[in-house]
Coordinates of C-alpha atoms in Angstrom, one line a residue:
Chain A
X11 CA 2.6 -11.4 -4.8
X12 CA 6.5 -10.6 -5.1
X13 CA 9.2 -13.1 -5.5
X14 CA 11.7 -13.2 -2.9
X15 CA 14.5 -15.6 -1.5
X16 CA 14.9 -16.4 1.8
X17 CA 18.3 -14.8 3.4
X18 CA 17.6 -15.4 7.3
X19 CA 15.5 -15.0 10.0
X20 CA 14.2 -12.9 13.0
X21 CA 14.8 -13.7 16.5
X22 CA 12.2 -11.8 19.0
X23 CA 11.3 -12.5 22.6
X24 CA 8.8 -10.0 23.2
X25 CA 6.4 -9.8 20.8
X26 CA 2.7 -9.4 20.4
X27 CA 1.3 -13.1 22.1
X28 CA -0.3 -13.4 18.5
X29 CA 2.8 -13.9 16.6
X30 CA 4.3 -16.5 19.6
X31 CA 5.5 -19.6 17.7
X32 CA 5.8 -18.1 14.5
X33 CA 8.6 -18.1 12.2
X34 CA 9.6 -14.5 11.3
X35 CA 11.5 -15.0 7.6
X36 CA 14.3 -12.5 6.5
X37 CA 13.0 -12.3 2.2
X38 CA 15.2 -10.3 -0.2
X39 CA 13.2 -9.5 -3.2
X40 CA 13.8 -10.0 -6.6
X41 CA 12.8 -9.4 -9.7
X42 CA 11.1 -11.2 -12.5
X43 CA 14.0 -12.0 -14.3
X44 CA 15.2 -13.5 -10.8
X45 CA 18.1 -10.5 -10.2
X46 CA 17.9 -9.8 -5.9
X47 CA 17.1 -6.4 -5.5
X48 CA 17.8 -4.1 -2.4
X49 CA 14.8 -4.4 -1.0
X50 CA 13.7 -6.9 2.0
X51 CA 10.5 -7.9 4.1
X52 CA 10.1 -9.6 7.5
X53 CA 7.2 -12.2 6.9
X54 CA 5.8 -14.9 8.9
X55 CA 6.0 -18.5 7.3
X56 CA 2.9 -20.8 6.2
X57 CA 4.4 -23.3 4.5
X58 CA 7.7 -24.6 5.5
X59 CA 9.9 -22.4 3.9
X60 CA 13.7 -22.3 4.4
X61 CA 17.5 -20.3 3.8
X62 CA 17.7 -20.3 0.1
X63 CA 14.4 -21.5 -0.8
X64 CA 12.8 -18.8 -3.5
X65 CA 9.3 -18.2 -2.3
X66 CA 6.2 -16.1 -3.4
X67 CA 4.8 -13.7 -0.5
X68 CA 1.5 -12.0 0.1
X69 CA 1.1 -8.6 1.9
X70 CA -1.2 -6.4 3.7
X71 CA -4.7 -7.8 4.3
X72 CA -4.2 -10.8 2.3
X73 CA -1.0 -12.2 4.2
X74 CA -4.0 -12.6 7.4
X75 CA -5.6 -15.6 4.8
X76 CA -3.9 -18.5 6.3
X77 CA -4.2 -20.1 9.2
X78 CA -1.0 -19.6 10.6
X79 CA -1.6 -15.6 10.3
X80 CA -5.6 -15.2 10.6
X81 CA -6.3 -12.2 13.2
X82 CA -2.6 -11.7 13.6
X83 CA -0.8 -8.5 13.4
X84 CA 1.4 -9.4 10.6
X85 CA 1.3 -7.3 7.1
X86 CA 3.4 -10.4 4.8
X87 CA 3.3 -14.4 4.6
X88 CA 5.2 -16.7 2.6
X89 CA 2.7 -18.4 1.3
X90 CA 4.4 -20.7 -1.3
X91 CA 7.8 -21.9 -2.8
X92 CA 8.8 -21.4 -6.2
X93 CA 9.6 -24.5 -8.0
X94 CA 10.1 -22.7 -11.5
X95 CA 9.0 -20.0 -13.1
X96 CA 9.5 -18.3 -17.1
X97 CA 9.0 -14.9 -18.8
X98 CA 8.9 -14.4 -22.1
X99 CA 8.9 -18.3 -22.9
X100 CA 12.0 -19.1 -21.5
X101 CA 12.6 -20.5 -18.3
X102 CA 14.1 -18.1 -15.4
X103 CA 14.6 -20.8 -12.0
X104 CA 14.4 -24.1 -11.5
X105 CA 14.8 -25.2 -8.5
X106 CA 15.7 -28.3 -9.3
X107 CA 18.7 -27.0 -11.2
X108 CA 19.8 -25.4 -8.0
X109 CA 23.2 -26.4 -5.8
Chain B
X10 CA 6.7 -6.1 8.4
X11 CA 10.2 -4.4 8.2
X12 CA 13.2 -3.9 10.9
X13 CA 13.0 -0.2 12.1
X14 CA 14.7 1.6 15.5
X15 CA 12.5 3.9 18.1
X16 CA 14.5 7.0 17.9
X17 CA 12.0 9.4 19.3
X18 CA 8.1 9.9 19.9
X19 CA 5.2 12.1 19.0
X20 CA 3.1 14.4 21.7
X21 CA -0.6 14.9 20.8
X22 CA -3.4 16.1 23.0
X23 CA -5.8 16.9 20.3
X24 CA -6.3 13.6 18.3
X25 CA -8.9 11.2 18.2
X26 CA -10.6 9.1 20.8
X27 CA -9.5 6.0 19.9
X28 CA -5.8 7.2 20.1
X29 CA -6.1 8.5 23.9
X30 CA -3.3 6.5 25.8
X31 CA -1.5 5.4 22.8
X32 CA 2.3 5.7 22.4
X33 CA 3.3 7.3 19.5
X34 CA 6.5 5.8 18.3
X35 CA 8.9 7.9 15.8
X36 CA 10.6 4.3 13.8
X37 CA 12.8 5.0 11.5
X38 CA 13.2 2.1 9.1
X39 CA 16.2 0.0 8.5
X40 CA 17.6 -2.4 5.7
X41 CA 18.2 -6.3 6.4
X42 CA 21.7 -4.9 6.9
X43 CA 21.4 -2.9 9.7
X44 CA 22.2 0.9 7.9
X45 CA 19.2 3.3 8.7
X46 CA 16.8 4.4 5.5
X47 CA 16.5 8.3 5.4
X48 CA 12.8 6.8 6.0
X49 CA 10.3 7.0 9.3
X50 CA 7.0 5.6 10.1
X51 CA 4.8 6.7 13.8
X52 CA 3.6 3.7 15.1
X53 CA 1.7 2.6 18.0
X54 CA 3.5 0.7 20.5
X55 CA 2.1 -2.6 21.4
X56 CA 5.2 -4.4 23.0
X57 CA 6.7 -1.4 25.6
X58 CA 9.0 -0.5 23.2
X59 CA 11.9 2.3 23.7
X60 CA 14.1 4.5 22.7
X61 CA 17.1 2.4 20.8
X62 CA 15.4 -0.7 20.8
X63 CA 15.2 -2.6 17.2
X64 CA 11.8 -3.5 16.4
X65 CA 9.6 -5.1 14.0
X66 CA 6.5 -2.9 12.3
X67 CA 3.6 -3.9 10.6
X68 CA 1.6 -2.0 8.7
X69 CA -2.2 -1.0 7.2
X70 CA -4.9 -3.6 8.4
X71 CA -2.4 -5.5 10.2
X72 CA -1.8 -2.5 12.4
X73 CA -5.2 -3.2 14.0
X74 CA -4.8 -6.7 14.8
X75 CA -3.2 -6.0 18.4
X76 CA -5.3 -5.7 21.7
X77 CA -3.9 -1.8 21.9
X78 CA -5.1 -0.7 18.3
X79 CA -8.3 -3.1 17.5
X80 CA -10.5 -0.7 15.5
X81 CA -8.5 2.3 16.4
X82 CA -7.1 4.8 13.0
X83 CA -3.7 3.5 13.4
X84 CA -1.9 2.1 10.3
X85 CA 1.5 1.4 11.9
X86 CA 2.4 -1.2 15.2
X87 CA 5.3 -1.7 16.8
X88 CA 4.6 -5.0 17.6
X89 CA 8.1 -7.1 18.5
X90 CA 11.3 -5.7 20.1
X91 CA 13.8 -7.8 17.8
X92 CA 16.6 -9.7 19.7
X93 CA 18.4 -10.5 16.9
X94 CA 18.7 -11.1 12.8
X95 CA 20.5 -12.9 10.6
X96 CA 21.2 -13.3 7.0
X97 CA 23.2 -15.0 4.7
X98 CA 24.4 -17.1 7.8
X99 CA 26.0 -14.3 9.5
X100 CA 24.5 -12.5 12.4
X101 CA 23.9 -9.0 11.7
X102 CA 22.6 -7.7 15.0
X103 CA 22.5 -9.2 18.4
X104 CA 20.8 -7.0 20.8
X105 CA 23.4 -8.2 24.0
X106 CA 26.0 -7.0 21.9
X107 CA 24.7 -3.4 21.8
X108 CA 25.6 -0.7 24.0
Chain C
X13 CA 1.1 7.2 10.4
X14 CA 3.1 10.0 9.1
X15 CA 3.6 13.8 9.6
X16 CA 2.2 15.8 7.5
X17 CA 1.9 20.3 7.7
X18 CA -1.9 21.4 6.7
X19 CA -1.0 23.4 3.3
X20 CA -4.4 23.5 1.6
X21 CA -8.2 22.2 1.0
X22 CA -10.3 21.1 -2.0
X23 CA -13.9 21.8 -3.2
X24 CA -15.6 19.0 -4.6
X25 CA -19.5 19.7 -5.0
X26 CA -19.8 16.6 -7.1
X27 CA -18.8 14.0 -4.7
X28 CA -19.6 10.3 -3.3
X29 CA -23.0 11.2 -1.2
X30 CA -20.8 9.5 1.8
X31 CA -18.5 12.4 1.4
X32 CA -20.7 15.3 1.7
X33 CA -19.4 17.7 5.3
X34 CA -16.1 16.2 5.0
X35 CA -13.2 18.6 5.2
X36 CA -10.6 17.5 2.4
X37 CA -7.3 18.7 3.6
X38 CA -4.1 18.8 1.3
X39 CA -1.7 17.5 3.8
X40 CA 2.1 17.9 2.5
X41 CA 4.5 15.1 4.0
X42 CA 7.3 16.4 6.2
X43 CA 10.5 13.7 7.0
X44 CA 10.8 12.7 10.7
X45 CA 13.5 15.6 11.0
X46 CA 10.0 18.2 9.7
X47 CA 11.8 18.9 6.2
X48 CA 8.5 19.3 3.9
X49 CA 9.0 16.7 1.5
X50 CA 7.5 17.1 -2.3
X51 CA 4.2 14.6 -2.2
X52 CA 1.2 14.8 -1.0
X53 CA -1.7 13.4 0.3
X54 CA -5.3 14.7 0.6
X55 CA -6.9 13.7 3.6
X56 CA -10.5 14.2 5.6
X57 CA -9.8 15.8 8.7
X58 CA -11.4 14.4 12.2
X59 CA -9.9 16.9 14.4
X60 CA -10.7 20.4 13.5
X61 CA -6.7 20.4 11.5
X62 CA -6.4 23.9 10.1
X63 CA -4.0 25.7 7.8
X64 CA -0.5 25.5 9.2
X65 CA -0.8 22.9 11.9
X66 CA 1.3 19.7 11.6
X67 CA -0.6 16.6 12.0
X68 CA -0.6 13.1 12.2
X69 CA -2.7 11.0 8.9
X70 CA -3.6 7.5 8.6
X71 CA -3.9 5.7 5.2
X72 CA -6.3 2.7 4.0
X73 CA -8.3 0.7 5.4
X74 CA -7.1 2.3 9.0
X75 CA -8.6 5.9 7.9
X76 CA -11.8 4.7 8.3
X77 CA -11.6 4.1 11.9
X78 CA -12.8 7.7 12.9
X79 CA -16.7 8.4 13.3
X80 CA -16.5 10.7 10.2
X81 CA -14.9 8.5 8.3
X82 CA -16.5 5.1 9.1
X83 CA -17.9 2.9 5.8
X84 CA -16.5 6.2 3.5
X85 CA -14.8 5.8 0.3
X86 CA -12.0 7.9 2.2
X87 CA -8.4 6.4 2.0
X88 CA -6.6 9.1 4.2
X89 CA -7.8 10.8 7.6
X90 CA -5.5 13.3 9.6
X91 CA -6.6 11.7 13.6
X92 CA -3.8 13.8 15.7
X93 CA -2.5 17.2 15.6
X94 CA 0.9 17.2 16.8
X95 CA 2.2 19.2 19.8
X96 CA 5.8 17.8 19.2
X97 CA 8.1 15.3 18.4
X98 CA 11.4 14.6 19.4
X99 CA 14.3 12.4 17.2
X100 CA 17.7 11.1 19.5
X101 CA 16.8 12.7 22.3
X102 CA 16.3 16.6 20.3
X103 CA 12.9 18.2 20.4
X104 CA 12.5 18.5 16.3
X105 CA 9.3 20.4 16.6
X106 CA 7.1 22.6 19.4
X107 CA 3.4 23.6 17.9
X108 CA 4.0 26.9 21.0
X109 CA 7.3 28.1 19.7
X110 CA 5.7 28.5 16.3
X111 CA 4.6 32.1 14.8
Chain D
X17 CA -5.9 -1.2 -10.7
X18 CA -3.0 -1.6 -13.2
X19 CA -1.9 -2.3 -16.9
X20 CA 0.1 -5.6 -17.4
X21 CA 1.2 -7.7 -20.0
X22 CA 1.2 -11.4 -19.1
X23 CA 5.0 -12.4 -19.3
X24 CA 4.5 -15.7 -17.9
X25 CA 3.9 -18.0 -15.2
X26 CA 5.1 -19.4 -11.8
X27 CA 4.7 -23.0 -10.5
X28 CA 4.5 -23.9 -7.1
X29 CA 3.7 -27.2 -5.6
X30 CA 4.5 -26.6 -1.9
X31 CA 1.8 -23.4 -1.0
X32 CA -0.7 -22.9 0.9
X33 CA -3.8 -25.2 0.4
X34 CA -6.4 -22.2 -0.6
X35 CA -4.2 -21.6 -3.6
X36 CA -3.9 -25.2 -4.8
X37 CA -5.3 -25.2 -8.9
X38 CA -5.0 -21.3 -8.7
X39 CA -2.9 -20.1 -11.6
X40 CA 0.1 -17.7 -11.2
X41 CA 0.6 -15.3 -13.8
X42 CA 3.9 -12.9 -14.1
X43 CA 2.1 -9.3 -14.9
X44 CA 4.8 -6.7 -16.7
X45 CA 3.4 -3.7 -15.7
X46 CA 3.3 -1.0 -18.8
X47 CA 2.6 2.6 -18.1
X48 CA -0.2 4.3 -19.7
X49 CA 1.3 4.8 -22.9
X50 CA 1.9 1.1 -22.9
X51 CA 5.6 1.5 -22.4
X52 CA 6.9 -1.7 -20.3
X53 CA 7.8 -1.0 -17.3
X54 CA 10.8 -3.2 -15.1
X55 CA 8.2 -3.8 -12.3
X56 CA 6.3 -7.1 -12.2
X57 CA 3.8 -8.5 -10.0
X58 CA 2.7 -12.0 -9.5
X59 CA -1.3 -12.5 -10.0
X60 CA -3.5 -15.0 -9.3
X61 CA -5.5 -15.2 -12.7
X62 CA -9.2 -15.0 -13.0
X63 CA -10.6 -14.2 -16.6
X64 CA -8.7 -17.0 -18.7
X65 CA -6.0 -14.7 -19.5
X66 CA -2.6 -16.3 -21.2
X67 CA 0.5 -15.5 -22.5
X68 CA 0.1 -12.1 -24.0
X69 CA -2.8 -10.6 -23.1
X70 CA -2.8 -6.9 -21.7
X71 CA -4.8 -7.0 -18.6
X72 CA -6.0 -5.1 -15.5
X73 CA -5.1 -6.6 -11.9
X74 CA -6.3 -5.3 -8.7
X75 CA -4.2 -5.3 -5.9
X76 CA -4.9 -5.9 -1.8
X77 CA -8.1 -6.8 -0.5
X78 CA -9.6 -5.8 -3.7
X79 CA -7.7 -8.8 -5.1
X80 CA -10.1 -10.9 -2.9
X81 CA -13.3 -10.0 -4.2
X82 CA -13.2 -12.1 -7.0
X83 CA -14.9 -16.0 -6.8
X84 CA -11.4 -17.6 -7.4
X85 CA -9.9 -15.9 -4.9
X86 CA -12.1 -14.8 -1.9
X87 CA -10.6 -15.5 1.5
X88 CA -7.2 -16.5 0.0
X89 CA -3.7 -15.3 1.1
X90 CA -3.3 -13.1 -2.8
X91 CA -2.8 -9.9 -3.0
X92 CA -3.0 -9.4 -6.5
X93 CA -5.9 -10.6 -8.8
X94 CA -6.2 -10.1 -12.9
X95 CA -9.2 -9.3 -13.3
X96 CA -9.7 -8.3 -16.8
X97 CA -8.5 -8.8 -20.2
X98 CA -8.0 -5.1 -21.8
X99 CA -9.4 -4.9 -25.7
X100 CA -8.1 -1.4 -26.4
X101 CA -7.7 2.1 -24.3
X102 CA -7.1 5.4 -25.3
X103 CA -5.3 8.4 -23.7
X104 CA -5.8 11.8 -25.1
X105 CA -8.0 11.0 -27.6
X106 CA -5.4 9.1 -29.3
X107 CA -5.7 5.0 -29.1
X108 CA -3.0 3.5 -27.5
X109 CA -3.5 -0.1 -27.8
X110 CA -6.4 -2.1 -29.7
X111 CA -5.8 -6.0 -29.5
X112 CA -7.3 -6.7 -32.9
X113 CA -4.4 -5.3 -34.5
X114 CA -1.7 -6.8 -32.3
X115 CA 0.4 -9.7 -33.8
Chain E
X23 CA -6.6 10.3 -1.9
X24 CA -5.1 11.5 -5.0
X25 CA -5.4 14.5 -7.6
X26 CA -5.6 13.6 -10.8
X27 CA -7.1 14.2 -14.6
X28 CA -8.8 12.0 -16.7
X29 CA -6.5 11.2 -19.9
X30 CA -9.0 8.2 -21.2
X31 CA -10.6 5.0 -20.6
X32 CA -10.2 1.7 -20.9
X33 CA -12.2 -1.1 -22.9
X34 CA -12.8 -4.4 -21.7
X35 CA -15.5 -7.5 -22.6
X36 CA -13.5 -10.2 -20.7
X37 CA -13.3 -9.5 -17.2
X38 CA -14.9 -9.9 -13.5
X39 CA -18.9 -10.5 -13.9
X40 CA -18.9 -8.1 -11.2
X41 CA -17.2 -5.0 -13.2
X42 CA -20.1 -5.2 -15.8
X43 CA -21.1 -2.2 -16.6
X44 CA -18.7 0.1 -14.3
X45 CA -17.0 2.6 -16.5
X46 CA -12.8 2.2 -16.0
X47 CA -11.1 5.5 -16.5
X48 CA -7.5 5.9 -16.7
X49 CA -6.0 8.9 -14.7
X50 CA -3.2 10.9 -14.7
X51 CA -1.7 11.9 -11.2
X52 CA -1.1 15.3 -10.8
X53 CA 1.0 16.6 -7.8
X54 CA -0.2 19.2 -5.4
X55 CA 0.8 22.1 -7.4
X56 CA -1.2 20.6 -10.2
X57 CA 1.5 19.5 -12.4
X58 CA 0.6 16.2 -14.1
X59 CA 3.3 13.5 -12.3
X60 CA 4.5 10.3 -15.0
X61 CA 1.9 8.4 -13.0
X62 CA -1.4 7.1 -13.9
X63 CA -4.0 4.7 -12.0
X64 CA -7.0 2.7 -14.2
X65 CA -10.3 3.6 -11.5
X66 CA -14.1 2.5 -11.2
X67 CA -16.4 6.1 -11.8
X68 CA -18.7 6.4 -9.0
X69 CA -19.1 10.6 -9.8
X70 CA -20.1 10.9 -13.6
X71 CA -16.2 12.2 -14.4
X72 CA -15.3 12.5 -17.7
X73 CA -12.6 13.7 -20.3
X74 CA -11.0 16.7 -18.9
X75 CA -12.1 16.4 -15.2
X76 CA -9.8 17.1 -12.5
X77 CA -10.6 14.2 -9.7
X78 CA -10.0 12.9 -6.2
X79 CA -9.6 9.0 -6.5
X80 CA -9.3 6.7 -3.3
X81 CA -7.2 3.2 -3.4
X82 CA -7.3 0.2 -1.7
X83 CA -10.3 -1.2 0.4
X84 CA -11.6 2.3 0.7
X85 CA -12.7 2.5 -3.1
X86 CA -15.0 -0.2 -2.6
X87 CA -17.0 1.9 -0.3
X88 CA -19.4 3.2 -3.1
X89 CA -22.7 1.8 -3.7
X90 CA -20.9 1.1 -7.5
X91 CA -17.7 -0.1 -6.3
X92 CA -18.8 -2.7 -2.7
X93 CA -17.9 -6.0 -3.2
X94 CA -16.1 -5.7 -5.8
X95 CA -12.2 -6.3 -7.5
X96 CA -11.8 -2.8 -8.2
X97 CA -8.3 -1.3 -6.2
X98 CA -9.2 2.6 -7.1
X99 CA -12.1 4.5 -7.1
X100 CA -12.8 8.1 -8.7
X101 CA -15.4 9.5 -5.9
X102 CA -15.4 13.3 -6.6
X103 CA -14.8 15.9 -9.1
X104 CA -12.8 18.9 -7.8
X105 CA -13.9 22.0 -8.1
X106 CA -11.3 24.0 -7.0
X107 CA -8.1 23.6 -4.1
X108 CA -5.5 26.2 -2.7
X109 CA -2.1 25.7 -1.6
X110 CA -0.8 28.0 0.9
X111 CA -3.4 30.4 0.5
X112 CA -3.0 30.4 -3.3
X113 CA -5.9 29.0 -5.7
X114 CA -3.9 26.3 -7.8
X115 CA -6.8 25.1 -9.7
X116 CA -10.2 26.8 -10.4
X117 CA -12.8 25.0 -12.5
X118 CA -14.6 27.4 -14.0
X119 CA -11.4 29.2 -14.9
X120 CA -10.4 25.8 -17.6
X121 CA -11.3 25.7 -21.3

């Protein structure tokens, strides 16, 4: 899994009737040491997840393991939402330190 | 899955079975921005996609979760026609807007 | 998918038993605009590719959707030899104006 | 599959429910002349490994095949605690003699 | 699949009941002109490769499609030993030709 943040979302109308009814998140990347890099994914949401809300996705094969996304044409899911994490013995977020 | 524009397609006569009848999509990928990566992906199109239109791709396994490319050797769908995306609260594209 | 120009093949005597018959084909990755780009990819061919022709190669768990390649440890299969492709409306490459 | 170091870890109350009591590791990756590298992935862990330990995680649906995480939206498993490899003949890293 | 050498092996007692006995090899990627590339990927042996050997290694799902490797967390799979491979109608690597 890859830690992102969640920027936006997708709006589409015509899409395969799989994916009808499910959120399509907008998730800039980042690194470990919580620094956003250039780098995005569209992926479907399985548990709640909202703008600004640092999350943990799942890609390929293994973003089909919920039951939002099972037998659905989608490569990445969010499939949970950081509360904190550390490297190195120090702590890097918190969300509860957060706006 | 990530934001890409049909800019062209791919003619193949001599190609497997599977593939007979399937549109070969040229995407070429974009950032959560909008700019165009000097990057491409064929895909299968699973939505009537077209020429201009943004889209959303997914990719390996996922490919083969539409009715169109079940069990076919495709790892790329085109499988929503994106109306619009935002992030960060602004809206970056809104496809009334275009052309 | 990408495109990819038939530059070379590999002997292997000493292979996965599931292997033995397959054509391995070193496939070099041309850019949607058919610049030859420097990577790679070798790749069991399902359609009779030869040296010279460009073709179309799926990777993972999608390359073993051909009969050759079904239940194989094979993560690459070229499934299409390309006619042509066109990119905004210009034809970028024509298999019959070639040598 | 992949060198890492285990950096640290990632708490998350709000995921998915087949990942509840699953622990999240932050895997450095180090090349194979166990120089870090600034890429990181988050695994889910399933060898006891802690703070530390140089490991091997498997990635995809590979990174299901384990007991702890079969059928579970993870694409990224450790699945191994590394004593000691060499390259060249030479020894790169032996844990005995670490710290 | 991939070209690449095997530079060494990795040691491990504490790791996925179902790697037991499988023999981990590190290998160094080597592009298709046979230059080694600052890459390397720990894989499963399925071929009897060993120091020295130039191989063709499959990732993802696919290298779990040897009787050694099914089932099991293992993202990379050495399932031949090359012999020889041309490039352009020149031999770049010759077997017998080595040490």
């Amino acid at each position: 899994m890859l830690i992102g943040k969640i920027v936006g979302s997708v709006v589409s109308t015509q899409k395969d009737e799989k994916l009808v009814d499910r959120k399509l998140l907008v998730v800039q990347i980042h690194d470990h040491k919580n620094a956003p890099k250039d780098q995005y994914v569209v992926a479907v949401d399985s548990v709640g997840a909202g703008a600004g809300d640092m999350v943990l996705y799942a890609s390929g094969s293994s973003a089909r393991q919920t039951t939002l996304t099972d037998g659905r044409p989608c490569d990445a899911v969010v499939m949970a939402i950081v509360d904190s994490w550390d490297v190195g013995g120090d702590n890097v977020y918190e969300k509860w330190n957060e706006g």
